[in-house]
Short mmCIF file of N, CA, C and O in Angstrom, two decimals:
data_model
loop_
_atom_site.label_atom_id
_atom_site.label_comp_id
_atom_site.label_asym_id
_atom_site.label_seq_id
_atom_site.Cartn_x
_atom_site.Cartn_y
_atom_site.Cartn_z
N UNK U 1 -36.45 -21.91 -18.90
CA UNK U 1 -36.83 -22.82 -19.97
C UNK U 1 -36.77 -24.25 -19.45
O UNK U 1 -35.91 -24.59 -18.66
N UNK U 2 -37.67 -25.04 -19.94
CA UNK U 2 -37.73 -26.43 -19.53
C UNK U 2 -36.62 -27.21 -20.24
O UNK U 2 -36.36 -27.00 -21.43
N UNK U 3 -35.93 -28.12 -19.52
CA UNK U 3 -34.85 -28.87 -20.17
C UNK U 3 -35.40 -29.79 -21.27
O UNK U 3 -36.48 -30.34 -21.15
N UNK U 4 -34.63 -29.90 -22.32
CA UNK U 4 -35.00 -30.75 -23.45
C UNK U 4 -34.77 -32.20 -23.06
O UNK U 4 -33.78 -32.52 -22.41
N UNK U 5 -35.66 -33.08 -23.46
CA UNK U 5 -35.52 -34.51 -23.16
C UNK U 5 -34.92 -35.23 -24.36
O UNK U 5 -35.29 -34.98 -25.50
N UNK U 6 -33.97 -36.12 -24.07
CA UNK U 6 -33.29 -36.88 -25.11
C UNK U 6 -33.53 -38.37 -24.88
O UNK U 6 -33.54 -38.82 -23.74
N UNK U 7 -33.68 -39.15 -25.97
CA UNK U 7 -33.87 -40.59 -25.79
C UNK U 7 -32.60 -41.29 -25.28
O UNK U 7 -32.69 -42.28 -24.56
N UNK U 8 -31.45 -40.77 -25.62
CA UNK U 8 -30.18 -41.37 -25.19
C UNK U 8 -29.78 -40.79 -23.83
O UNK U 8 -29.64 -39.57 -23.68
N UNK U 9 -29.57 -41.64 -22.82
CA UNK U 9 -29.20 -41.14 -21.48
C UNK U 9 -27.90 -40.33 -21.48
O UNK U 9 -27.76 -39.38 -20.70
N UNK U 10 -26.97 -40.66 -22.35
CA UNK U 10 -25.71 -39.91 -22.41
C UNK U 10 -25.96 -38.49 -22.93
O UNK U 10 -25.37 -37.53 -22.44
N UNK U 11 -26.81 -38.38 -23.94
CA UNK U 11 -27.15 -37.06 -24.45
C UNK U 11 -27.88 -36.24 -23.40
O UNK U 11 -27.65 -35.05 -23.25
N UNK U 12 -28.78 -36.91 -22.66
CA UNK U 12 -29.52 -36.25 -21.59
C UNK U 12 -28.55 -35.74 -20.52
O UNK U 12 -28.64 -34.60 -20.06
N UNK U 13 -27.60 -36.59 -20.14
CA UNK U 13 -26.62 -36.21 -19.12
C UNK U 13 -25.76 -35.04 -19.60
O UNK U 13 -25.48 -34.10 -18.84
N UNK U 14 -25.36 -35.07 -20.86
CA UNK U 14 -24.54 -33.98 -21.41
C UNK U 14 -25.32 -32.68 -21.43
O UNK U 14 -24.80 -31.62 -21.08
N UNK U 15 -26.59 -32.76 -21.81
CA UNK U 15 -27.43 -31.55 -21.85
C UNK U 15 -27.63 -30.99 -20.45
O UNK U 15 -27.55 -29.77 -20.23
N UNK U 16 -27.87 -31.86 -19.48
CA UNK U 16 -28.04 -31.41 -18.09
C UNK U 16 -26.75 -30.81 -17.55
O UNK U 16 -26.78 -29.82 -16.81
N UNK U 17 -25.62 -31.40 -17.92
CA UNK U 17 -24.33 -30.86 -17.48
C UNK U 17 -24.12 -29.46 -18.06
O UNK U 17 -23.66 -28.56 -17.35
N UNK U 18 -24.44 -29.28 -19.33
CA UNK U 18 -24.31 -27.96 -19.95
C UNK U 18 -25.18 -26.92 -19.24
O UNK U 18 -24.76 -25.78 -19.02
N UNK U 19 -26.39 -27.32 -18.86
CA UNK U 19 -27.27 -26.41 -18.12
C UNK U 19 -26.68 -26.07 -16.76
O UNK U 19 -26.73 -24.92 -16.32
N UNK U 20 -26.12 -27.07 -16.08
CA UNK U 20 -25.49 -26.84 -14.78
C UNK U 20 -24.32 -25.88 -14.90
O UNK U 20 -24.17 -24.97 -14.07
N UNK U 21 -23.50 -26.06 -15.93
CA UNK U 21 -22.35 -25.18 -16.13
C UNK U 21 -22.82 -23.76 -16.43
O UNK U 21 -22.31 -22.79 -15.87
N UNK U 22 -23.82 -23.64 -17.29
CA UNK U 22 -24.35 -22.31 -17.64
C UNK U 22 -24.90 -21.62 -16.40
O UNK U 22 -24.68 -20.42 -16.19
N UNK U 23 -25.60 -22.35 -15.55
CA UNK U 23 -26.15 -21.78 -14.32
C UNK U 23 -25.02 -21.35 -13.39
O UNK U 23 -25.08 -20.26 -12.80
N UNK U 24 -24.00 -22.17 -13.28
CA UNK U 24 -22.86 -21.82 -12.42
C UNK U 24 -22.17 -20.55 -12.91
O UNK U 24 -21.81 -19.68 -12.11
N UNK U 25 -22.00 -20.43 -14.21
CA UNK U 25 -21.37 -19.23 -14.78
C UNK U 25 -22.23 -18.00 -14.50
O UNK U 25 -21.71 -16.95 -14.11
N UNK U 26 -23.53 -18.14 -14.65
CA UNK U 26 -24.44 -17.02 -14.37
C UNK U 26 -24.37 -16.63 -12.90
O UNK U 26 -24.35 -15.44 -12.58
N UNK U 27 -24.34 -17.60 -12.02
CA UNK U 27 -24.29 -17.31 -10.58
C UNK U 27 -22.98 -16.61 -10.22
O UNK U 27 -22.97 -15.68 -9.41
N UNK U 28 -21.87 -17.03 -10.81
CA UNK U 28 -20.59 -16.36 -10.57
C UNK U 28 -20.61 -14.93 -11.08
O UNK U 28 -20.10 -14.02 -10.42
N UNK U 29 -21.22 -14.72 -12.24
CA UNK U 29 -21.32 -13.36 -12.79
C UNK U 29 -22.18 -12.47 -11.90
O UNK U 29 -21.84 -11.31 -11.65
N UNK U 30 -23.28 -13.01 -11.40
CA UNK U 30 -24.14 -12.24 -10.51
C UNK U 30 -23.40 -11.88 -9.22
O UNK U 30 -23.48 -10.74 -8.75
N UNK U 31 -22.66 -12.83 -8.67
CA UNK U 31 -21.89 -12.55 -7.45
C UNK U 31 -20.81 -11.50 -7.70
O UNK U 31 -20.59 -10.60 -6.89
N UNK U 32 -20.14 -11.57 -8.85
CA UNK U 32 -19.12 -10.59 -9.19
C UNK U 32 -19.75 -9.19 -9.33
O UNK U 32 -19.20 -8.21 -8.82
N UNK U 33 -20.89 -9.12 -9.98
CA UNK U 33 -21.58 -7.84 -10.13
C UNK U 33 -22.01 -7.28 -8.77
O UNK U 33 -21.94 -6.08 -8.53
N UNK U 34 -22.44 -8.16 -7.86
CA UNK U 34 -22.82 -7.73 -6.52
C UNK U 34 -21.62 -7.13 -5.80
O UNK U 34 -21.72 -6.09 -5.16
N UNK U 35 -20.46 -7.79 -5.94
CA UNK U 35 -19.24 -7.27 -5.29
C UNK U 35 -18.81 -5.93 -5.91
O UNK U 35 -18.36 -5.03 -5.20
N UNK U 36 -18.95 -5.80 -7.21
CA UNK U 36 -18.60 -4.54 -7.88
C UNK U 36 -19.54 -3.43 -7.41
O UNK U 36 -19.10 -2.32 -7.11
N UNK U 37 -20.83 -3.74 -7.31
CA UNK U 37 -21.79 -2.75 -6.82
C UNK U 37 -21.45 -2.33 -5.39
O UNK U 37 -21.51 -1.15 -5.05
N UNK U 38 -21.07 -3.29 -4.57
CA UNK U 38 -20.67 -2.99 -3.19
C UNK U 38 -19.44 -2.09 -3.17
O UNK U 38 -19.36 -1.15 -2.39
N UNK U 39 -18.48 -2.36 -4.05
CA UNK U 39 -17.27 -1.52 -4.13
C UNK U 39 -17.62 -0.10 -4.56
O UNK U 39 -17.10 0.87 -4.00
N UNK U 40 -18.52 0.03 -5.52
CA UNK U 40 -18.94 1.35 -5.97
C UNK U 40 -19.64 2.12 -4.84
O UNK U 40 -19.42 3.32 -4.66
N UNK U 41 -20.46 1.42 -4.07
CA UNK U 41 -21.13 2.08 -2.93
C UNK U 41 -20.10 2.52 -1.88
O UNK U 41 -20.24 3.58 -1.28
N UNK U 42 -19.05 1.70 -1.70
CA UNK U 42 -18.03 2.07 -0.71
C UNK U 42 -17.22 3.28 -1.19
O UNK U 42 -16.74 4.06 -0.37
N UNK U 43 -17.09 3.46 -2.49
CA UNK U 43 -16.43 4.66 -3.02
C UNK U 43 -17.25 5.88 -2.63
O UNK U 43 -16.71 6.87 -2.13
N UNK U 44 -18.55 5.81 -2.83
CA UNK U 44 -19.43 6.93 -2.48
C UNK U 44 -19.43 7.20 -0.98
O UNK U 44 -19.55 8.34 -0.55
N UNK U 45 -19.28 6.13 -0.19
CA UNK U 45 -19.27 6.27 1.27
C UNK U 45 -17.88 6.62 1.80
O UNK U 45 -17.69 6.74 3.01
N UNK U 46 -16.93 6.75 0.89
CA UNK U 46 -15.53 7.05 1.23
C UNK U 46 -14.89 5.98 2.13
O UNK U 46 -14.05 6.28 2.97
N UNK U 47 -15.31 4.74 1.93
CA UNK U 47 -14.72 3.65 2.69
C UNK U 47 -14.05 2.62 1.78
O UNK U 47 -13.66 1.55 2.23
N UNK U 48 -13.92 2.97 0.49
CA UNK U 48 -13.30 2.04 -0.45
C UNK U 48 -11.84 1.82 -0.06
O UNK U 48 -11.12 2.76 0.29
N UNK U 49 -11.41 0.57 -0.12
CA UNK U 49 -10.02 0.24 0.19
C UNK U 49 -9.76 0.04 1.67
O UNK U 49 -8.61 -0.12 2.07
N UNK U 50 -10.81 0.02 2.46
CA UNK U 50 -10.68 -0.23 3.90
C UNK U 50 -11.23 -1.63 4.18
O UNK U 50 -12.34 -1.96 3.78
N UNK U 51 -10.45 -2.44 4.88
CA UNK U 51 -10.85 -3.80 5.20
C UNK U 51 -12.10 -3.79 6.08
O UNK U 51 -12.15 -3.09 7.09
N UNK U 52 -13.09 -4.56 5.69
CA UNK U 52 -14.34 -4.63 6.44
C UNK U 52 -14.18 -5.34 7.78
O UNK U 52 -15.02 -5.18 8.66
N UNK U 53 -13.12 -6.10 7.93
CA UNK U 53 -12.93 -6.85 9.17
C UNK U 53 -12.07 -6.11 10.17
O UNK U 53 -12.43 -5.97 11.33
N UNK U 54 -10.91 -5.61 9.74
CA UNK U 54 -9.96 -5.00 10.69
C UNK U 54 -9.92 -3.48 10.61
O UNK U 54 -9.38 -2.82 11.49
N UNK U 55 -10.48 -2.91 9.54
CA UNK U 55 -10.51 -1.46 9.41
C UNK U 55 -9.22 -0.84 8.89
O UNK U 55 -9.12 0.37 8.77
N UNK U 56 -8.25 -1.67 8.56
CA UNK U 56 -6.99 -1.17 8.02
C UNK U 56 -7.10 -0.98 6.51
O UNK U 56 -7.97 -1.56 5.86
N UNK U 57 -6.20 -0.20 5.96
CA UNK U 57 -6.20 0.05 4.52
C UNK U 57 -5.78 -1.21 3.78
O UNK U 57 -4.80 -1.87 4.14
N UNK U 58 -6.52 -1.54 2.73
CA UNK U 58 -6.16 -2.66 1.86
C UNK U 58 -5.06 -2.16 0.93
O UNK U 58 -5.22 -1.12 0.29
N UNK U 59 -3.94 -2.88 0.84
CA UNK U 59 -2.84 -2.42 -0.02
C UNK U 59 -3.26 -2.21 -1.47
O UNK U 59 -4.08 -2.97 -2.01
N UNK U 60 -2.70 -1.18 -2.08
CA UNK U 60 -3.01 -0.84 -3.47
C UNK U 60 -2.77 -2.03 -4.40
O UNK U 60 -3.57 -2.28 -5.32
N UNK U 61 -1.69 -2.79 -4.15
CA UNK U 61 -1.39 -3.93 -5.02
C UNK U 61 -2.54 -4.94 -5.01
O UNK U 61 -2.87 -5.51 -6.05
N UNK U 62 -3.16 -5.14 -3.86
CA UNK U 62 -4.30 -6.07 -3.79
C UNK U 62 -5.51 -5.49 -4.54
O UNK U 62 -6.18 -6.20 -5.27
N UNK U 63 -5.77 -4.21 -4.33
CA UNK U 63 -6.90 -3.58 -5.02
C UNK U 63 -6.70 -3.54 -6.52
O UNK U 63 -7.67 -3.62 -7.29
N UNK U 64 -5.45 -3.44 -6.95
CA UNK U 64 -5.16 -3.43 -8.38
C UNK U 64 -5.52 -4.78 -9.00
O UNK U 64 -6.06 -4.85 -10.10
N UNK U 65 -5.24 -5.86 -8.26
CA UNK U 65 -5.53 -7.21 -8.75
C UNK U 65 -7.00 -7.55 -8.55
O UNK U 65 -7.63 -8.16 -9.41
N UNK U 66 -7.55 -7.16 -7.40
CA UNK U 66 -8.93 -7.49 -7.04
C UNK U 66 -9.63 -6.22 -6.55
O UNK U 66 -9.75 -5.98 -5.36
N UNK U 67 -10.08 -5.36 -7.50
CA UNK U 67 -10.63 -4.06 -7.11
C UNK U 67 -11.88 -4.12 -6.24
O UNK U 67 -12.22 -3.15 -5.58
N UNK U 68 -12.55 -5.26 -6.22
CA UNK U 68 -13.75 -5.38 -5.40
C UNK U 68 -13.48 -6.03 -4.04
O UNK U 68 -14.40 -6.45 -3.34
N UNK U 69 -12.20 -6.05 -3.63
CA UNK U 69 -11.83 -6.64 -2.34
C UNK U 69 -12.45 -5.87 -1.20
O UNK U 69 -12.43 -4.64 -1.18
N UNK U 70 -12.97 -6.61 -0.23
CA UNK U 70 -13.47 -5.96 0.98
C UNK U 70 -12.63 -6.35 2.19
O UNK U 70 -12.85 -5.84 3.27
N UNK U 71 -11.68 -7.26 1.98
CA UNK U 71 -10.79 -7.70 3.06
C UNK U 71 -9.33 -7.58 2.63
O UNK U 71 -9.01 -7.81 1.46
N UNK U 72 -8.46 -7.28 3.59
CA UNK U 72 -7.03 -7.39 3.34
C UNK U 72 -6.70 -8.89 3.31
O UNK U 72 -7.53 -9.71 3.73
N UNK U 73 -5.53 -9.25 2.85
CA UNK U 73 -5.18 -10.66 2.71
C UNK U 73 -5.22 -11.41 4.05
O UNK U 73 -5.80 -12.50 4.13
N UNK U 74 -4.63 -10.87 5.12
CA UNK U 74 -4.71 -11.61 6.39
C UNK U 74 -6.15 -11.85 6.86
O UNK U 74 -6.47 -12.96 7.31
N UNK U 75 -7.01 -10.86 6.72
CA UNK U 75 -8.40 -11.03 7.14
C UNK U 75 -9.13 -11.99 6.21
O UNK U 75 -9.96 -12.79 6.67
N UNK U 76 -8.85 -11.93 4.93
CA UNK U 76 -9.48 -12.85 3.99
C UNK U 76 -9.13 -14.29 4.36
O UNK U 76 -9.98 -15.18 4.31
N UNK U 77 -7.88 -14.51 4.74
CA UNK U 77 -7.45 -15.85 5.15
C UNK U 77 -8.26 -16.32 6.34
O UNK U 77 -8.75 -17.46 6.35
N UNK U 78 -8.45 -15.47 7.33
CA UNK U 78 -9.23 -15.83 8.51
C UNK U 78 -10.68 -16.10 8.13
O UNK U 78 -11.27 -17.09 8.57
N UNK U 79 -11.26 -15.24 7.31
CA UNK U 79 -12.65 -15.40 6.88
C UNK U 79 -12.83 -16.73 6.14
O UNK U 79 -13.79 -17.48 6.37
N UNK U 80 -11.90 -17.06 5.24
CA UNK U 80 -11.99 -18.30 4.47
C UNK U 80 -11.81 -19.52 5.37
O UNK U 80 -12.48 -20.53 5.19
N UNK U 81 -10.91 -19.43 6.36
CA UNK U 81 -10.72 -20.54 7.30
C UNK U 81 -11.97 -20.75 8.14
O UNK U 81 -12.38 -21.89 8.38
N UNK U 82 -12.59 -19.66 8.59
CA UNK U 82 -13.83 -19.76 9.35
C UNK U 82 -14.94 -20.39 8.51
O UNK U 82 -15.70 -21.23 9.00
N UNK U 83 -15.03 -20.00 7.24
CA UNK U 83 -16.06 -20.54 6.34
C UNK U 83 -15.82 -22.03 6.11
O UNK U 83 -16.78 -22.81 6.02
N UNK U 84 -14.55 -22.43 6.02
CA UNK U 84 -14.23 -23.84 5.77
C UNK U 84 -14.60 -24.70 6.98
O UNK U 84 -14.99 -25.87 6.83
N UNK U 85 -14.50 -24.13 8.17
CA UNK U 85 -14.86 -24.87 9.38
C UNK U 85 -16.36 -25.07 9.50
O UNK U 85 -16.81 -25.99 10.15
N UNK U 86 -17.12 -24.15 8.93
CA UNK U 86 -18.59 -24.23 9.07
C UNK U 86 -19.17 -24.99 7.95
O UNK U 86 -19.36 -25.62 7.29
#
């Protein structure tokens, strides 16, 4: 949908901000659904709960909190540090 135009710049800015927030929420939901779909596929492949980086079992406590985890905590830390450097 095309953004609505407002005569007041503050109203325009508020409306654009609301659109940005709505888009961000949608993008986060899409990413979460993608991770859930990946977790479901790993269940079928019998690789659910195995770290994609080191191949070790992801602890149950982590999967209980974050069921779509593909990394154990140590590997996630490394992956996030690498991403921050790039």
